[in-house]
Amino acid sequence: MAPATVSDSVPIETAHEDMIHDAQLDYYGKRLATCSSDRTVKVFDVVEGEAQKTTSGHTLKGHTGPVWQVAWAHPKFGHILASCSYDGKVLIWKEQQGQGWTKVGEHTLHTASVNSVSWAPHELGAMLACASSDGKISVLTFKDDGSWNADIFNGHAIGCNAVSWAPAVIPGSLITPQSQSQPTVPSQGSAPNQSNSVKRFASAGCDNLVKIWGYREDSQSWVEEETLEGHTDWVRDVAWAPNIGLPRSYIATASQDKTVLIWTKENATAPWTKAALDPSSALASPVAGATMATAVANAPAGKFPDVVWRVSWSLAGNLLAVSCGDGKVTLWKENLKGTWECVSDMNS
Amino acid sequence: MGAQNINLLPPLVESGQFEQLVQSGQTISATTSPYDNSLAVFLSPTTVSGSNSNSDREEPVYFASYDVVPSSERRLFIADTQVIFSMFHGMLESAKSREPSWIQTPEALELMRKFSVDYVNFIKECWIHASQPMPRTDGPLQFSADHYRSLYSCFSLFVVLYLPEPGYEDAPVGEDLMEWLNIHFIEPSTEEGDHLSSLDRPWEDEEFWPYLKRVTLRGLTKASLFFFNTLLQHPSEDLQDLVRTIIPIVESQPRLQNFSAERDFAFASRKWKDKVKAIRIEMDRVPEESRFDDFENWWDSLSDIVGILEGRNPVIQRVCEELGADWKEVCSAWGIFVDSRLRRQDLVDVAAEVLEIMPADPTNLEDMIHSALFSGKPEQALRYASQLDAWLSAHFADVMEPLGLLETDENSESELSKRDEYVLSYAEYLHSDPTQWKITIAYMYSCGDIGRERGDEILVRVPLRLHPSEAPSTPEEAIAQAVKEVSEVCFNYQREAVRRTVCRIAAQTCVRQKDYGLAVSYCISAEDWVSLGRVIDSILDEYVHNGAAEFAKQASKIAPSVQELQSRTVSEAIFVHRLIFAVRYSQIHKYKLEQDFVSAASDIVTLLREEIAPKSWWPVLLCDSVELLQYGSTLLFASSDAAELLSKLEEISIRASQGSGDDYLSVLTRTIKGGGEKEALERLKVVRLALARYFARCTIGSDRHALST
């Protein structure tokens, strides 16, 4: 493996007036949405060739506080963005021909900062889950005319930090028969494999817990299905891995307790098992920065040098990017023995 | 496995300032890109207070790829070898329709050998191309000529050892190995030979004997005979005599290719060995004091050469060590001199013995791959190959599996076979270059369910407008072209669900661009009736927002789809119904523009009578009828038709008074700026008045009626 790779690229100048809290690429990876403490959301085209320079971006104004997260909807619903903010609001933005980006919706049911927004897999229709510091989780289900129904329920005491949807198709469901207890989406006549799809997501909270929520068609409500205990401090982020054809489900969680846990569920009925990423394995790197080496050496096994803020899966779900408070992004892969290895270390 | 370190350039933080960054409550965050193997990286605060102390600084977002994106000659290499890969898989695919044992038949092995030789030849060409000092129009080489040389030596060794010509699996391997060694590791150099041959007394040169030993070891008979002949001029008569005996023996060493039966070759080899033994006896007769010339002990050197010819293993090994040759040379010479009938299956033991004493160079991946192949450890070869180049391990594994060299069982953790594991990891590397999506998915789709899932994720994200600005065509044509391309690929790999998803997205994009014709045909193609309904609503909205003329123009584009749908048996009749309404309603406006009022009037009545028009559009149709009711010279409606209009008007009024006005009046309301239900009902009063007048005209001048009732 090549030792130090230098990634030489012309950075996109966002012209945000304050720190960026989140950046998300759209479905095609061709547009970048960023949000900042400057209370705006910006959208840029990421142009190929020209060393990924950009055309000037669009600025979306409407929030009255720092904007924490942005999320792109599936393109079959159009060019739609959701953003959430310290102001307690979730705004829905749509780009329309000739009109540019306009605010088409405002969700104001939360009473405190909304920390995370996440669109459901497109097979489930246009649905958005939101996590708030008021301890509640809300799920918006959009109708064709752009209006929505909102389900809102208590999620985590003290506050909810993040939400992430499960893949719409249960792993392994194409090969193994579906058990009747699975919450399923009634056939809507268009998407294939409807009977196999499931409305489910995970949430991360200030109660150190990760919870799994499933929708029950019979009672038309969200039910807490499982609680994952393992972190000893606030859970900062949760990311459910895309379905990569394995019978198994994966969830990655990042916490204030300086750990990243990978939760694995072998099949629909098996319990979740957890394993912590071990950053000390990254020491094998011959060129790991001195700061990394010292910091890791001082940290106990299975712990990162600092709070872990974000976890993000690659498209195929085989690579996990971990953003740690120590100024590094590390990339992790599961090896053939089922152990997680650090494969890359990205320095600022 | 050591982690790879990636540094961003230009640096976000100056060297040495890193601690300061962390202390100021900032860190880097990253988000993965679905487009390629890259991450968008940016600075973010770790303190939730959120305010930035130095807000004058730029807040950039970087893109960093964790794979080195293929460029220049590498792209060509990837694209061209994929052609061989596809043909190989075509063969494997057709094998499925035959007996399972077919893959082991000489016919199948011959084909596999052919494709593997194709890989070897192609790598060789790439190596030659990369070796040439020439201006590179597509940028500097991404991989050195030496890298391709390594691939060349590894792949050709693989063919020599594991894919012999069918029927020759049990033939001696020595000659093939030595040929491989002589092609890939040329020794001694031509320059040395040229230098020595230019000398009158070459044996006086210190390189003479090492050179002669090496050419003997390598079986380079022409060169060895040339220099043995020069020794006929050597001052020592003993040496001259010996050389005179040696020359015909070297000249007559049996070569496998000159024999039609191995038995004959073996017999000749034995006889030849006896002759070599005779030289040894003759050599031993030379007295000790005559074994030197003015420079060195010629006898010792000649003894080494005879030792090689005799096939004395310790001599070959020692000579190789002295000459700086490695284990490969010992193994190859073994197959020529020690055991000229060495079989492929016995090579493993020989290699083990040699490598024990002369190990492979652990710092040289190429050498490690060679040693694993010699040792009959294909899986180990794959591991080293994956470190040298993901291309090599993927294509090795791809051929190894049908040859039965790999376990086909899936790993219990990854659920992947060895082959799929290496092929997928190559495909992932290819994904770093999104423009190569067709090649990427070709490899992914060869890897079972997991590969298919990953391939689907890439296929659904193939950009539908690749270069809108560069393309000479219109955006609509660009989309159509892209969808067509993806659809073809979906068809080839039987990915119907992907095709439908792509059509749905394309339909949505077309609606945004008001290309309703294409949008409708994509919805039909995806059999997505819900979306079809939505597109039709968008078209009808054109009427509400932009008026009848624009609506008629847009709706005419979807007319061909109606015929297409009617020719199919579609269960979702409701959406077809709505589509028919939109088309026929636009037709009415077209008639009006063409002043064909008779047809316009008749169609309005048909749409209402046959309830093709949705209830919410009844008021709009009724309003449209006013102009026709008031048409001066002729009565356009039969009285029964006018009665139909009146009955619909009645229904609307009654239902509105019962509180269900919204069902009927929503569309008309939207056409009235700032209007509500009240204004809509006002508008309908005009219809009622027009109808009343019309009935009056009917009774007065029924003779002037245009239509027979």
GROMACS .gro file of N, CA, C and O in nm, chain B residues 154-205:
model
  208
  502CYS      N    1   0.477  -1.159  -1.375
  502CYS     CA    2   0.391  -1.238  -1.287
  502CYS      C    3   0.285  -1.313  -1.367
  502CYS      O    4   0.261  -1.432  -1.344
  503PHE      N    5   0.219  -1.243  -1.459
  503PHE     CA    6   0.111  -1.309  -1.531
  503PHE      C    7   0.165  -1.417  -1.623
  503PHE      O    8   0.107  -1.526  -1.637
  504SER      N    9   0.281  -1.391  -1.685
  504SER     CA   10   0.331  -1.495  -1.775
  504SER      C   11   0.380  -1.616  -1.695
  504SER      O   12   0.365  -1.729  -1.741
  505LEU      N   13   0.433  -1.594  -1.575
  505LEU     CA   14   0.472  -1.708  -1.492
  505LEU      C   15   0.349  -1.792  -1.455
  505LEU      O   16   0.351  -1.914  -1.456
  506PHE      N   17   0.242  -1.719  -1.423
  506PHE     CA   18   0.116  -1.787  -1.390
  506PHE      C   19   0.072  -1.877  -1.505
  506PHE      O   20   0.032  -1.992  -1.486
  507VAL      N   21   0.082  -1.825  -1.628
  507VAL     CA   22   0.042  -1.905  -1.744
  507VAL      C   23   0.134  -2.026  -1.760
  507VAL      O   24   0.089  -2.139  -1.783
  508VAL      N   25   0.267  -2.003  -1.744
  508VAL     CA   26   0.363  -2.113  -1.759
  508VAL      C   27   0.332  -2.225  -1.659
  508VAL      O   28   0.329  -2.342  -1.694
  509LEU      N   29   0.306  -2.186  -1.533
  509LEU     CA   30   0.291  -2.287  -1.429
  509LEU      C   31   0.152  -2.348  -1.421
  509LEU      O   32   0.137  -2.465  -1.390
  510TYR      N   33   0.048  -2.268  -1.446
  510TYR     CA   34  -0.086  -2.315  -1.419
  510TYR      C   35  -0.173  -2.334  -1.543
  510TYR      O   36  -0.281  -2.391  -1.535
  511LEU      N   37  -0.128  -2.280  -1.656
  511LEU     CA   38  -0.209  -2.295  -1.776
  511LEU      C   39  -0.124  -2.345  -1.893
  511LEU      O   40  -0.113  -2.277  -1.996
  512PRO      N   41  -0.062  -2.463  -1.877
  512PRO     CA   42   0.016  -2.514  -1.990
  512PRO      C   43  -0.078  -2.551  -2.103
  512PRO      O   44  -0.199  -2.561  -2.083
  513GLU      N   45  -0.021  -2.571  -2.221
  513GLU     CA   46  -0.105  -2.614  -2.332
  513GLU      C   47  -0.173  -2.745  -2.294
  513GLU      O   48  -0.109  -2.834  -2.238
  514PRO      N   49  -0.301  -2.757  -2.325
  514PRO     CA   50  -0.372  -2.880  -2.288
  514PRO      C   51  -0.299  -3.000  -2.347
  514PRO      O   52  -0.253  -2.997  -2.461
  515GLY      N   53  -0.284  -3.105  -2.267
  515GLY     CA   54  -0.211  -3.223  -2.311
  515GLY      C   55  -0.066  -3.221  -2.264
  515GLY      O   56   0.001  -3.322  -2.261
  516TYR      N   57  -0.019  -3.100  -2.230
  516TYR     CA   58   0.120  -3.089  -2.185
  516TYR      C   59   0.131  -3.065  -2.035
  516TYR      O   60   0.234  -3.024  -1.985
  517GLU      N   61   0.020  -3.088  -1.963
  517GLU     CA   62   0.020  -3.062  -1.818
  517GLU      C   63   0.128  -3.145  -1.749
  517GLU      O   64   0.187  -3.101  -1.652
  518ASP      N   65   0.152  -3.267  -1.801
  518ASP     CA   66   0.247  -3.355  -1.734
  518ASP      C   67   0.384  -3.356  -1.800
  518ASP      O   68   0.469  -3.438  -1.767
  519ALA      N   69   0.402  -3.264  -1.895
  519ALA     CA   70   0.533  -3.258  -1.961
  519ALA      C   71   0.633  -3.190  -1.869
  519ALA      O   72   0.595  -3.113  -1.782
  520PRO      N   73   0.764  -3.217  -1.887
  520PRO     CA   74   0.865  -3.149  -1.807
  520PRO      C   75   0.855  -2.998  -1.822
  520PRO      O   76   0.825  -2.948  -1.931
  521VAL      N   77   0.877  -2.923  -1.713
  521VAL     CA   78   0.851  -2.778  -1.711
  521VAL      C   79   0.979  -2.697  -1.724
  521VAL      O   80   0.976  -2.576  -1.746
  522GLY      N   81   1.096  -2.766  -1.713
  522GLY     CA   82   1.223  -2.694  -1.707
  522GLY      C   83   1.247  -2.595  -1.820
  522GLY      O   84   1.281  -2.479  -1.796
  523GLU      N   85   1.228  -2.641  -1.943
  523GLU     CA   86   1.256  -2.554  -2.058
  523GLU      C   87   1.166  -2.430  -2.056
  523GLU      O   88   1.209  -2.319  -2.084
  524ASP      N   89   1.038  -2.452  -2.021
  524ASP     CA   90   0.943  -2.340  -2.017
  524ASP      C   91   0.984  -2.238  -1.911
  524ASP      O   92   0.978  -2.117  -1.932
  525LEU      N   93   1.029  -2.291  -1.796
  525LEU     CA   94   1.070  -2.201  -1.688
  525LEU      C   95   1.192  -2.120  -1.728
  525LEU      O   96   1.200  -2.000  -1.703
  526MET      N   97   1.289  -2.191  -1.790
  526MET     CA   98   1.411  -2.120  -1.828
  526MET      C   99   1.382  -2.015  -1.935
  526MET      O  100   1.436  -1.906  -1.932
  527GLU      N  101   1.290  -2.046  -2.024
  527GLU     CA  102   1.253  -1.949  -2.127
  527GLU      C  103   1.191  -1.826  -2.060
  527GLU      O  104   1.222  -1.712  -2.093
  528TRP      N  105   1.102  -1.853  -1.962
  528TRP     CA  106   1.039  -1.742  -1.889
  528TRP      C  107   1.146  -1.656  -1.821
  528TRP      O  108   1.144  -1.533  -1.829
  529LEU      N  109   1.244  -1.723  -1.758
  529LEU     CA  110   1.349  -1.649  -1.687
  529LEU      C  111   1.431  -1.566  -1.786
  529LEU      O  112   1.463  -1.450  -1.759
  530ASN      N  113   1.462  -1.627  -1.900
  530ASN     CA  114   1.544  -1.555  -1.998
  530ASN      C  115   1.472  -1.437  -2.062
  530ASN      O  116   1.535  -1.339  -2.101
  531ILE      N  117   1.339  -1.445  -2.069
  531ILE     CA  118   1.263  -1.332  -2.125
  531ILE      C  119   1.256  -1.219  -2.023
  531ILE      O  120   1.275  -1.102  -2.057
  532HIS      N  121   1.230  -1.254  -1.898
  532HIS     CA  122   1.199  -1.150  -1.800
  532HIS      C  123   1.320  -1.103  -1.719
  532HIS      O  124   1.318  -0.992  -1.666
  533PHE      N  125   1.419  -1.187  -1.706
  533PHE     CA  126   1.535  -1.147  -1.625
  533PHE      C  127   1.661  -1.178  -1.705
  533PHE      O  128   1.724  -1.282  -1.686
  534ILE      N  129   1.691  -1.088  -1.799
  534ILE     CA  130   1.800  -1.113  -1.894
  534ILE      C  131   1.936  -1.106  -1.823
  534ILE      O  132   1.971  -1.006  -1.761
  535GLU      N  133   2.010  -1.216  -1.827
  535GLU     CA  134   2.145  -1.226  -1.773
  535GLU      C  135   2.220  -1.329  -1.855
  535GLU      O  136   2.157  -1.429  -1.898
  536PRO      N  137   2.348  -1.319  -1.878
  536PRO     CA  138   2.428  -1.198  -1.858
  536PRO      C  139   2.393  -1.095  -1.965
  536PRO      O  140   2.331  -1.129  -2.064
  537SER      N  141   2.438  -0.973  -1.946
  537SER     CA  142   2.394  -0.868  -2.037
  537SER      C  143   2.464  -0.880  -2.173
  537SER      O  144   2.574  -0.934  -2.183
  538THR      N  145   2.398  -0.828  -2.273
  538THR     CA  146   2.454  -0.828  -2.408
  538THR      C  147   2.585  -0.749  -2.411
  538THR      O  148   2.679  -0.786  -2.483
  539GLU      N  149   2.590  -0.642  -2.331
  539GLU     CA  150   2.709  -0.558  -2.330
  539GLU      C  151   2.832  -0.639  -2.286
  539GLU      O  152   2.938  -0.630  -2.346
  540GLU      N  153   2.811  -0.721  -2.182
  540GLU     CA  154   2.922  -0.803  -2.135
  540GLU      C  155   2.971  -0.895  -2.246
  540GLU      O  156   3.092  -0.908  -2.269
  541GLY      N  157   2.876  -0.956  -2.316
  541GLY     CA  158   2.911  -1.047  -2.425
  541GLY      C  159   2.987  -0.974  -2.534
  541GLY      O  160   3.091  -1.023  -2.584
  542ASP      N  161   2.937  -0.854  -2.569
  542ASP     CA  162   3.003  -0.774  -2.674
  542ASP      C  163   3.145  -0.740  -2.634
  542ASP      O  164   3.239  -0.748  -2.714
  543HIS      N  165   3.159  -0.701  -2.507
  543HIS     CA  166   3.291  -0.662  -2.457
  543HIS      C  167   3.388  -0.779  -2.467
  543HIS      O  168   3.497  -0.769  -2.523
  544LEU      N  169   3.343  -0.895  -2.414
  544LEU     CA  170   3.432  -1.012  -2.411
  544LEU      C  171   3.466  -1.061  -2.552
  544LEU      O  172   3.580  -1.100  -2.580
  545SER      N  173   3.368  -1.054  -2.641
  545SER     CA  174   3.394  -1.107  -2.776
  545SER      C  175   3.488  -1.016  -2.854
  545SER      O  176   3.544  -1.056  -2.955
  546SER      N  177   3.505  -0.892  -2.806
  546SER     CA  178   3.596  -0.801  -2.876
  546SER      C  179   3.743  -0.824  -2.835
  546SER      O  180   3.834  -0.769  -2.894
  547LEU      N  181   3.762  -0.906  -2.732
  547LEU     CA  182   3.899  -0.927  -2.682
  547LEU      C  183   3.967  -1.044  -2.755
  547LEU      O  184   3.899  -1.141  -2.793
  548ASP      N  185   4.099  -1.033  -2.770
  548ASP     CA  186   4.174  -1.142  -2.831
  548ASP      C  187   4.188  -1.260  -2.735
  548ASP      O  188   4.177  -1.375  -2.775
  549ARG      N  189   4.214  -1.226  -2.607
  549ARG     CA  190   4.227  -1.331  -2.507
  549ARG      C  191   4.123  -1.305  -2.398
  549ARG      O  192   4.157  -1.256  -2.289
  550PRO      N  193   4.000  -1.333  -2.427
  550PRO     CA  194   3.893  -1.295  -2.335
  550PRO      C  195   3.909  -1.357  -2.196
  550PRO      O  196   3.866  -1.301  -2.098
  551TRP      N  197   3.973  -1.476  -2.189
  551TRP     CA  198   3.987  -1.542  -2.057
  551TRP      C  199   4.071  -1.462  -1.960
  551TRP      O  200   4.072  -1.487  -1.843
  552GLU      N  201   4.144  -1.360  -2.016
  552GLU     CA  202   4.223  -1.276  -1.927
  552GLU      C  203   4.133  -1.175  -1.853
  552GLU      O  204   4.174  -1.115  -1.755
  553ASP      N  205   4.012  -1.156  -1.905
  553ASP     CA  206   3.918  -1.061  -1.842
  553ASP      C  207   3.856  -1.130  -1.720
  553ASP      O  208   3.819  -1.249  -1.726
   0.00000   0.00000   0.00000
